[in-house]
mmCIF file of C-alpha atoms in Angstrom:
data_model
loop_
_atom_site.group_PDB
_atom_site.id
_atom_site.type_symbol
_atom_site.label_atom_id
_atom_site.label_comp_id
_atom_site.label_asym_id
_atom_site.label_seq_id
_atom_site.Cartn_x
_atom_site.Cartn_y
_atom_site.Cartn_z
ATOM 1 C CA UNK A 726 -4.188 1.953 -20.992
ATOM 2 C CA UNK A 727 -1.541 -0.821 -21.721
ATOM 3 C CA UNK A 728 -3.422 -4.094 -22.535
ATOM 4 C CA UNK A 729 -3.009 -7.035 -20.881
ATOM 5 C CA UNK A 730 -1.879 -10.508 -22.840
ATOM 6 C CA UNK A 731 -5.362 -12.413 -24.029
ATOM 7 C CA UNK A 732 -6.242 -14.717 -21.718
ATOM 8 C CA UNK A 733 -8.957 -16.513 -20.192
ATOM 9 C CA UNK A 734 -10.879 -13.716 -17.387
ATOM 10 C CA UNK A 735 -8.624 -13.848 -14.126
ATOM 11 C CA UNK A 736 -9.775 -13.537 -10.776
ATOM 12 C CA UNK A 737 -9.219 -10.746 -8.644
ATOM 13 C CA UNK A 738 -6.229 -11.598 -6.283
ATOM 14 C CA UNK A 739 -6.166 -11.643 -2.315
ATOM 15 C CA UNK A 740 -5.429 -7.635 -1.827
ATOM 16 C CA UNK A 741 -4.269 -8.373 1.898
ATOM 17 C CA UNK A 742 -1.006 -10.207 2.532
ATOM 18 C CA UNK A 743 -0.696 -14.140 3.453
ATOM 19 C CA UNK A 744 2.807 -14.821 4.868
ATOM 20 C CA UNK A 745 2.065 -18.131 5.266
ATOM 21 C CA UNK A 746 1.668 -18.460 1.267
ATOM 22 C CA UNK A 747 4.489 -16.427 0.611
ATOM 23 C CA UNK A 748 8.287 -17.491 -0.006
ATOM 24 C CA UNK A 749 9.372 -14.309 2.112
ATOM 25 C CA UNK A 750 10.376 -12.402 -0.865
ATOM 26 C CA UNK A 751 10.038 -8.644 0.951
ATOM 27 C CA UNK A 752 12.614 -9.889 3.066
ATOM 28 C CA UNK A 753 14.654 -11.291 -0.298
ATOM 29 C CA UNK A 754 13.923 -9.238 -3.065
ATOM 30 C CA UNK A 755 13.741 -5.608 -1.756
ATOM 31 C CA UNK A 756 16.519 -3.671 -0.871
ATOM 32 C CA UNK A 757 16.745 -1.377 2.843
ATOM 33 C CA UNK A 758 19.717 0.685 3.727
ATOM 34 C CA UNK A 759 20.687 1.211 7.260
ATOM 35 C CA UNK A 760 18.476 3.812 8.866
ATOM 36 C CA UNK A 761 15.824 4.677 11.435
ATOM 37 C CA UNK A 762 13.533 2.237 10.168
ATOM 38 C CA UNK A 763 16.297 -0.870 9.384
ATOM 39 C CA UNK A 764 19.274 -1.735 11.881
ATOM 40 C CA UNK A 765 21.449 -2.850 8.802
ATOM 41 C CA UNK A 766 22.108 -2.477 4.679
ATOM 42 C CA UNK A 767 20.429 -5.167 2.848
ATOM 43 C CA UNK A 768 21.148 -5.303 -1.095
ATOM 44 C CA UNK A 769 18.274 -6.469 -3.388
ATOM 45 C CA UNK A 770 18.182 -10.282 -3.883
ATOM 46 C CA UNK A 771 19.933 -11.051 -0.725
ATOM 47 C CA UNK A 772 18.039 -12.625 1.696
ATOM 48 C CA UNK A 773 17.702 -10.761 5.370
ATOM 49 C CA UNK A 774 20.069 -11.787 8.249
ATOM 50 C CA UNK A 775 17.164 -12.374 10.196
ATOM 51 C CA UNK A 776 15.037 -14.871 7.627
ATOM 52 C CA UNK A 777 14.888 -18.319 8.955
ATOM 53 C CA UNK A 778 14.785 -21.973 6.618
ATOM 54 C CA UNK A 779 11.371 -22.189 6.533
ATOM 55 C CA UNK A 780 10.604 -18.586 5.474
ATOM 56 C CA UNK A 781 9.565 -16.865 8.307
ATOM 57 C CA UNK A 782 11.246 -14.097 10.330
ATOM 58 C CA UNK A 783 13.342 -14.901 13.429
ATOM 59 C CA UNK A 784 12.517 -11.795 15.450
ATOM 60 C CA UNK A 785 9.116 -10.993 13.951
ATOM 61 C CA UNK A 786 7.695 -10.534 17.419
ATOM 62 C CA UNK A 787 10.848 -7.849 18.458
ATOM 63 C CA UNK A 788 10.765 -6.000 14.972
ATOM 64 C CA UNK A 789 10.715 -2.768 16.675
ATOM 65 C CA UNK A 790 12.871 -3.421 18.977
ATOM 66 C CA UNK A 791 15.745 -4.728 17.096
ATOM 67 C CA UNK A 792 15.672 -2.054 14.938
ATOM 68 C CA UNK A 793 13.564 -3.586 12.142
ATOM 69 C CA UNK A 794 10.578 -0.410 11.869
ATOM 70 C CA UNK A 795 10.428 -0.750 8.319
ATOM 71 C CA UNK A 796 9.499 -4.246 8.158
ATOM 72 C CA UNK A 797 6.500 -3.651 10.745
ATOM 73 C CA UNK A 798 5.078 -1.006 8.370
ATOM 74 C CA UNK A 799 5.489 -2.259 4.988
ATOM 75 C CA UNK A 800 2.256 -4.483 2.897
ATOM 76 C CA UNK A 801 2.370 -5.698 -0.020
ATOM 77 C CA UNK A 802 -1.234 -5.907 -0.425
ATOM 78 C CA UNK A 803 -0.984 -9.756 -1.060
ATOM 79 C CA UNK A 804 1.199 -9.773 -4.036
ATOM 80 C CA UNK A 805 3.556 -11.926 -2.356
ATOM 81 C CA UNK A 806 1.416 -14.906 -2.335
ATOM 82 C CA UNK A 807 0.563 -14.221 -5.707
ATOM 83 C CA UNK A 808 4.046 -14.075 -7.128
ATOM 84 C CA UNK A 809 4.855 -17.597 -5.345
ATOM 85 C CA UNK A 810 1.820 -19.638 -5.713
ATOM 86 C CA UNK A 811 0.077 -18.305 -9.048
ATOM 87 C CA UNK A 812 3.107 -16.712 -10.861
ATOM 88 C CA UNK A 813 5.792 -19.607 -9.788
ATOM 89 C CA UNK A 814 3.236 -22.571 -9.227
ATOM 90 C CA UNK A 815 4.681 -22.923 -5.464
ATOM 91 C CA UNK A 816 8.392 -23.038 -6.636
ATOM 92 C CA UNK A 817 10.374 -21.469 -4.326
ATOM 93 C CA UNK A 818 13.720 -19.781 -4.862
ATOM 94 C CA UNK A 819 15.411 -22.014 -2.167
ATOM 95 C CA UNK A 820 14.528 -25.060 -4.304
ATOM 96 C CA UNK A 821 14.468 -23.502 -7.470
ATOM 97 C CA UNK A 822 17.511 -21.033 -7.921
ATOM 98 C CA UNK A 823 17.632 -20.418 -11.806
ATOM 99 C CA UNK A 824 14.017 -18.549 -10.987
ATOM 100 C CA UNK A 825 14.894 -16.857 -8.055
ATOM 101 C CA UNK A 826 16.371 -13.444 -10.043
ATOM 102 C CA UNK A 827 13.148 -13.413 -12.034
ATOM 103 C CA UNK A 828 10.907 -13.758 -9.227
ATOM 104 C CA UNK A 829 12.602 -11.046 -7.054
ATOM 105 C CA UNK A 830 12.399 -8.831 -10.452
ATOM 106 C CA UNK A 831 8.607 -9.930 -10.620
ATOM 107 C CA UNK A 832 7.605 -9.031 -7.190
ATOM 108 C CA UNK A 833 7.998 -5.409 -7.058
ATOM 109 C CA UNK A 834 5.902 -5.414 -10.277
ATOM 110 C CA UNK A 835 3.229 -7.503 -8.927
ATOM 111 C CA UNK A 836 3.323 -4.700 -5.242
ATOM 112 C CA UNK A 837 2.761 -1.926 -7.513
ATOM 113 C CA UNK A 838 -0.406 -3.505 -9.771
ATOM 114 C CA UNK A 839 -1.891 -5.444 -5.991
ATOM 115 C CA UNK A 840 -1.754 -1.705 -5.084
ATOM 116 C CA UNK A 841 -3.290 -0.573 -7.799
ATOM 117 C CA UNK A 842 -6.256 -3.101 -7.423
ATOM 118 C CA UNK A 843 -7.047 -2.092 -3.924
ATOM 119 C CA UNK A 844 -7.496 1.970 -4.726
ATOM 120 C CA UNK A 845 -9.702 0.784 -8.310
ATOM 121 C CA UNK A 846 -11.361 -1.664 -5.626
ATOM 122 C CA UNK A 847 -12.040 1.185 -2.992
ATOM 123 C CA UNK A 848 -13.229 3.864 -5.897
ATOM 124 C CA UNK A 849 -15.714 1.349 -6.831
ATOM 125 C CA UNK A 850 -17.495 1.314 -3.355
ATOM 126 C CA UNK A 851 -18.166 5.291 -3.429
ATOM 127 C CA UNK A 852 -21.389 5.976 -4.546
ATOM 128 C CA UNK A 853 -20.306 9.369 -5.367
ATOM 129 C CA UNK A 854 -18.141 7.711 -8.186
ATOM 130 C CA UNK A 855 -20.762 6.412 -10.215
ATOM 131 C CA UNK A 856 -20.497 8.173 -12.843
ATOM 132 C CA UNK A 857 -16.694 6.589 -13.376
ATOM 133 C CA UNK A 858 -18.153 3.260 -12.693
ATOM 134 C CA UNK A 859 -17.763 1.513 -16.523
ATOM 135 C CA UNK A 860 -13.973 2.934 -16.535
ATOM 136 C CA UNK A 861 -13.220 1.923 -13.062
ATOM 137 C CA UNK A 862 -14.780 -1.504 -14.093
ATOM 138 C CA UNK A 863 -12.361 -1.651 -16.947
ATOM 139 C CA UNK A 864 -9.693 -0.287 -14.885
ATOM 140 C CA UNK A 865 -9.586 -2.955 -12.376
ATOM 141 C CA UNK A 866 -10.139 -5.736 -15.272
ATOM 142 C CA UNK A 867 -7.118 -5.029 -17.197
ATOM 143 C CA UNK A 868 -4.994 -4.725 -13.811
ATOM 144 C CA UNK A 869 -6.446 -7.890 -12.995
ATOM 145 C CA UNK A 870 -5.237 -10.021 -16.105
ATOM 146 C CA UNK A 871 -1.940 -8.230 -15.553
ATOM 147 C CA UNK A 872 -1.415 -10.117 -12.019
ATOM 148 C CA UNK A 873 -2.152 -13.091 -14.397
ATOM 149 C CA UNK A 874 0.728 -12.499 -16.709
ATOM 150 C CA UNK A 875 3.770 -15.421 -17.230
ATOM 151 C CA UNK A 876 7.045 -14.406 -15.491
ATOM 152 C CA UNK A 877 8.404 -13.392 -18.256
ATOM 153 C CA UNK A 878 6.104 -10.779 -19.348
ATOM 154 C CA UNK A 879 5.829 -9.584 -16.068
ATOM 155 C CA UNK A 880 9.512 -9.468 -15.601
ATOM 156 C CA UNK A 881 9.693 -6.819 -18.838
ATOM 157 C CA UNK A 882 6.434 -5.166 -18.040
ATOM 158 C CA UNK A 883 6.286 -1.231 -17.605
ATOM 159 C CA UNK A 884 4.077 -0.262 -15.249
ATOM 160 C CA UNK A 885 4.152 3.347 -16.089
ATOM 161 C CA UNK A 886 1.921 4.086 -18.603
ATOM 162 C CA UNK A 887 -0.658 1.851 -16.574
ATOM 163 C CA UNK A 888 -0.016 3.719 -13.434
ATOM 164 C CA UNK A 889 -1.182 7.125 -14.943
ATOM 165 C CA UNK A 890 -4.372 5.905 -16.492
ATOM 166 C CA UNK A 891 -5.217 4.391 -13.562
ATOM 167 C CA UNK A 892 -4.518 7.112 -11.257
ATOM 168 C CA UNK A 893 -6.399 9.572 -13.854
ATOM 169 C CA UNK A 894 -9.558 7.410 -12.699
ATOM 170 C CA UNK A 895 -8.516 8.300 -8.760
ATOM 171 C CA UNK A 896 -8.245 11.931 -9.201
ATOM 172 C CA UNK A 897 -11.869 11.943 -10.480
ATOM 173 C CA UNK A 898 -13.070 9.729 -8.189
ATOM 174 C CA UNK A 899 -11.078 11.950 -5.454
ATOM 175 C CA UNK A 900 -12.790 15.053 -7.034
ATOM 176 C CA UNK A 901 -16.509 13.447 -7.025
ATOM 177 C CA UNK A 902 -16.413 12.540 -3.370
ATOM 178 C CA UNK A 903 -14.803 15.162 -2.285
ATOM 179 C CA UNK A 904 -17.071 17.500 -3.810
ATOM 180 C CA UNK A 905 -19.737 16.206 -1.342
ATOM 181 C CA UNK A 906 -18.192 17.987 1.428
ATOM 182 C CA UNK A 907 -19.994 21.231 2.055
ATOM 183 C CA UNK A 908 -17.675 24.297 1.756
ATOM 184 C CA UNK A 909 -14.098 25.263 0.886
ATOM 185 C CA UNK A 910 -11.377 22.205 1.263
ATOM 186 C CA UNK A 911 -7.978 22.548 1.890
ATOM 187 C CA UNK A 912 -5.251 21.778 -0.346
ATOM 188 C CA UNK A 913 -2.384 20.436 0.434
ATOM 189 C CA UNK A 914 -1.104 18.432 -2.197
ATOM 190 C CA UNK A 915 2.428 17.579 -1.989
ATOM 191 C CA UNK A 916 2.935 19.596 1.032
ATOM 192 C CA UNK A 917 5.721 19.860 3.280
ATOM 193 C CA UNK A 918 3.701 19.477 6.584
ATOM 194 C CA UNK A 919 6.961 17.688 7.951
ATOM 195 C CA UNK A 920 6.666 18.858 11.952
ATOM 196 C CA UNK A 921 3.536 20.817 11.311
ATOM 197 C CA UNK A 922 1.206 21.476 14.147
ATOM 198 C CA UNK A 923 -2.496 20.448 13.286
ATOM 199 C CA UNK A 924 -4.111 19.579 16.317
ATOM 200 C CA UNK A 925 -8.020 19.498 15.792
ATOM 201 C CA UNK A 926 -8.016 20.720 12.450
ATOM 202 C CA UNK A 927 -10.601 20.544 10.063
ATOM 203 C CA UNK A 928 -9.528 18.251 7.343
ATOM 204 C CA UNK A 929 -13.126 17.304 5.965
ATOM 205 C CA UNK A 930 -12.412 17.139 1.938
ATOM 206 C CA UNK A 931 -8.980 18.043 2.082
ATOM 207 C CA UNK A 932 -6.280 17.201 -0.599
ATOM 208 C CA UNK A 933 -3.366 15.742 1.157
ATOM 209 C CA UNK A 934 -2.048 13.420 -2.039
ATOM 210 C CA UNK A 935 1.615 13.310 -1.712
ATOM 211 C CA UNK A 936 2.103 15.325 1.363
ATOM 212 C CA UNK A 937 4.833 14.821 3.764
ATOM 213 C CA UNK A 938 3.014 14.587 6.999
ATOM 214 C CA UNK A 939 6.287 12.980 8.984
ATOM 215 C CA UNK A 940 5.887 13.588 12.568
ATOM 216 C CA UNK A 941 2.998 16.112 12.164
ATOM 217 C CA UNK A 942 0.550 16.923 15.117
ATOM 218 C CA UNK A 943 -2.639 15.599 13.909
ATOM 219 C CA UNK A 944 -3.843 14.373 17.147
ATOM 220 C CA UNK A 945 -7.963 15.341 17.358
ATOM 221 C CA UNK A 946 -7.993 16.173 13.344
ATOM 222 C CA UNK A 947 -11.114 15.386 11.081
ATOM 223 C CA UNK A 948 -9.540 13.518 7.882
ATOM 224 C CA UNK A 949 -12.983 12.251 6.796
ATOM 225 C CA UNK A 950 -13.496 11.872 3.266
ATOM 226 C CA UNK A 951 -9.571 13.407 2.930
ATOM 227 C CA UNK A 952 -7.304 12.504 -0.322
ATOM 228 C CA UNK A 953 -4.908 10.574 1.399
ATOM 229 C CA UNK A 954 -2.949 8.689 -1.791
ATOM 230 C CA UNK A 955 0.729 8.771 -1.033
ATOM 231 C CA UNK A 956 0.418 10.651 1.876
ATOM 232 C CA UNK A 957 3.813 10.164 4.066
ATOM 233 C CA UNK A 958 2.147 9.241 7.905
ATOM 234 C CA UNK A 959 5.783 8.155 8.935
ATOM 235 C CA UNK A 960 5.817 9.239 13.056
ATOM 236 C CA UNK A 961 2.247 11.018 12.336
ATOM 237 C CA UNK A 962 0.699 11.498 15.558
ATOM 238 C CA UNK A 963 -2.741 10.459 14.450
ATOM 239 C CA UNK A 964 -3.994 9.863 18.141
ATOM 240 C CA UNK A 965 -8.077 10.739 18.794
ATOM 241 C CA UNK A 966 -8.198 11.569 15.125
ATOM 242 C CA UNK A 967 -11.085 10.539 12.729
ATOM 243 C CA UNK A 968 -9.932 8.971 9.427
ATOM 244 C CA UNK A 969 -13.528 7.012 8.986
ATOM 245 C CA UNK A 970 -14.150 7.613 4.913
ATOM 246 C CA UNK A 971 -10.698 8.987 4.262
ATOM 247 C CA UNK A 972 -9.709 8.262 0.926
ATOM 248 C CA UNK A 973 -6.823 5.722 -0.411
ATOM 249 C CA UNK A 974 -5.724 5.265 3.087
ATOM 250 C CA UNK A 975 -3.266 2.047 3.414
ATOM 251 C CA UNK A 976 -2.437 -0.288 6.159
ATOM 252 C CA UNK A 977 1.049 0.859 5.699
ATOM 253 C CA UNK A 978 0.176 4.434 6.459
ATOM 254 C CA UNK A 979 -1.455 3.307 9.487
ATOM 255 C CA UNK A 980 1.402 1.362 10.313
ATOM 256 C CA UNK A 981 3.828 4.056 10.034
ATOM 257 C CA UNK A 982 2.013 6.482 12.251
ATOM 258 C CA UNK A 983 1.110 6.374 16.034
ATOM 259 C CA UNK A 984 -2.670 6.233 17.105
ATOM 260 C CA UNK A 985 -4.290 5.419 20.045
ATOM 261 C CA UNK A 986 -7.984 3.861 20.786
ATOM 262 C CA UNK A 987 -9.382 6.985 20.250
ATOM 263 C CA UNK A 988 -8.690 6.975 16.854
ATOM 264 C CA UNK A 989 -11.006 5.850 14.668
ATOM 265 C CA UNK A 990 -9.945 4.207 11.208
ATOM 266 C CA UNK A 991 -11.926 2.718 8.339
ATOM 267 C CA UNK A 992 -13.719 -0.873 8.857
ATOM 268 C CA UNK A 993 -11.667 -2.777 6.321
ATOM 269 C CA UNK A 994 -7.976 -1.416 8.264
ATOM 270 C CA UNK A 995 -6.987 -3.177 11.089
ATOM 271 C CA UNK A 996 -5.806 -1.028 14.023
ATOM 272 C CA UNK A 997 -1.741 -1.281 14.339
ATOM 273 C CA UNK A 998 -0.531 -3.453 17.398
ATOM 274 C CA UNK A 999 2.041 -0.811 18.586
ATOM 275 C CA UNK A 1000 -0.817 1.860 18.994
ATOM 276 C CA UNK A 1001 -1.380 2.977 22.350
ATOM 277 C CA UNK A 1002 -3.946 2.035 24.374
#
């Protein structure tokens, strides 16, 4: 695993997002092209047509109305409040425009290791996983004192190499927990489930890393204690279905489906606002 610069021990970040503490920079620094999810092209680095003076979004309440789905379904797991008050010291790119191209650069980084620290941070609270514990430990350490790096060493950092080690650790842990669940699992890693039809199925255990579940039937399904790392819940019908214990399950994947309040989700997810009643 790439090491991080020696430093002094830094603290684990905020792993859910604070707009308030944030210079907007998902709304500056990432790119969207026009699509079902955004109602225009934005390049990267250019701030949104809709991003007011002091930072905050001018239609934030009629996202999904206006076009704007992406924006309602995207987290950055709190790296944006890192990047502008740890990283940058409060400086924001308004005020401070020679930093502005390395803090857009920096933010993406800083998404992908906040992401990183909230699956290390949810494979250390399965008992099943003990085993990994001292690597996971480690894992989440290094990651750490990455999020803790100057601008510059962010700015040229490859996450790569860090990425695979880490997600080395979350197949095992995926493997130990789901081992727990009596009988044969499914697999359906990487699937094409686009469409599928899944009503009430029995997904206890199952392997769904990677799979493309975009406007699949999952109403009534049992996900507990399901792989769900990269799984693609864009349009899922996920209403009456039971995702308590599901594995590496995001806000963002939540966001991206449609639910009801028959669907139960994990304690530390908060139930999206456009979910039926």
């Amino acid at each position: 695993m790439p090491k991080p610069p020696p430093a002094a021990p830094a603290p684990l970040p905020v792993l859910q997002a604070d707009c308030a503490n944030c210079f907007a920079l998902c709304c500056v620094a990432l790119p969207f092209a026009k699509s079902a999810d955004f109602a225009v092209n934005k390049p990267a680095g250019t701030p949104c047509k809709n991003l007011r003076q002091d930072f905050r979004c001018g239609i934030h309440t009629g996202l999904r109305d206006k076009g704007f789905q992406g924006c309602t379904v995207f987290d950055c797991f709190g790296a944006g409040q890192q990047v502008s008050q740890v990283t940058f010291g409060g400086r924001d790119w308004r005020a401070h425009p020679a930093a502005a191209g390395t803090m857009f650069t920096v933010f993406p980084v800083m998404r992908n290791l906040h992401e990183l620290l909230f699956y290390l941070t949810e494979a250390l609270t399965r008992p099943a996983a003990r085993p990994l514990q001292a690597d996971l430990r480690a894992a989440l350490a290094d990651t750490t004192q990455w999020t803790a790096a100057t601008p510059e060493t962010l700015a040229e950092f490859d996450i790569t190499p860090l990425r695979q080690e880490v997600n080395t650790l979350l197949l095992k842990t995926s493997e130990l927990v789901r081992a727990e669940v009596a009988g044969r699992k499914k697999n359906h890693r990487g699937a094409d489930l686009m469409g599928a039809r899944l009503p009430a199925a029995d997904l206890r255990g199952a392997n769904l890393r990677g799979a493309y579940l975009i406007a699949a039937d999952l109403s009534g399904a049992d996900l507990r204690t399901a792989d769900l790392i990269g799984a693609d819940f864009r349009d899922t019908d996920l209403r009456g279905a039971d995702l308590r214990g599901a594995l590496f399950l995001t806000q963002p994947q939540l966001n991206a489906a449609r639910g009801n309040a028959e669907t139960r989700i994990p304690a530390s997810l908060t139930r999206p606002a456009h979910w039926l009643p």
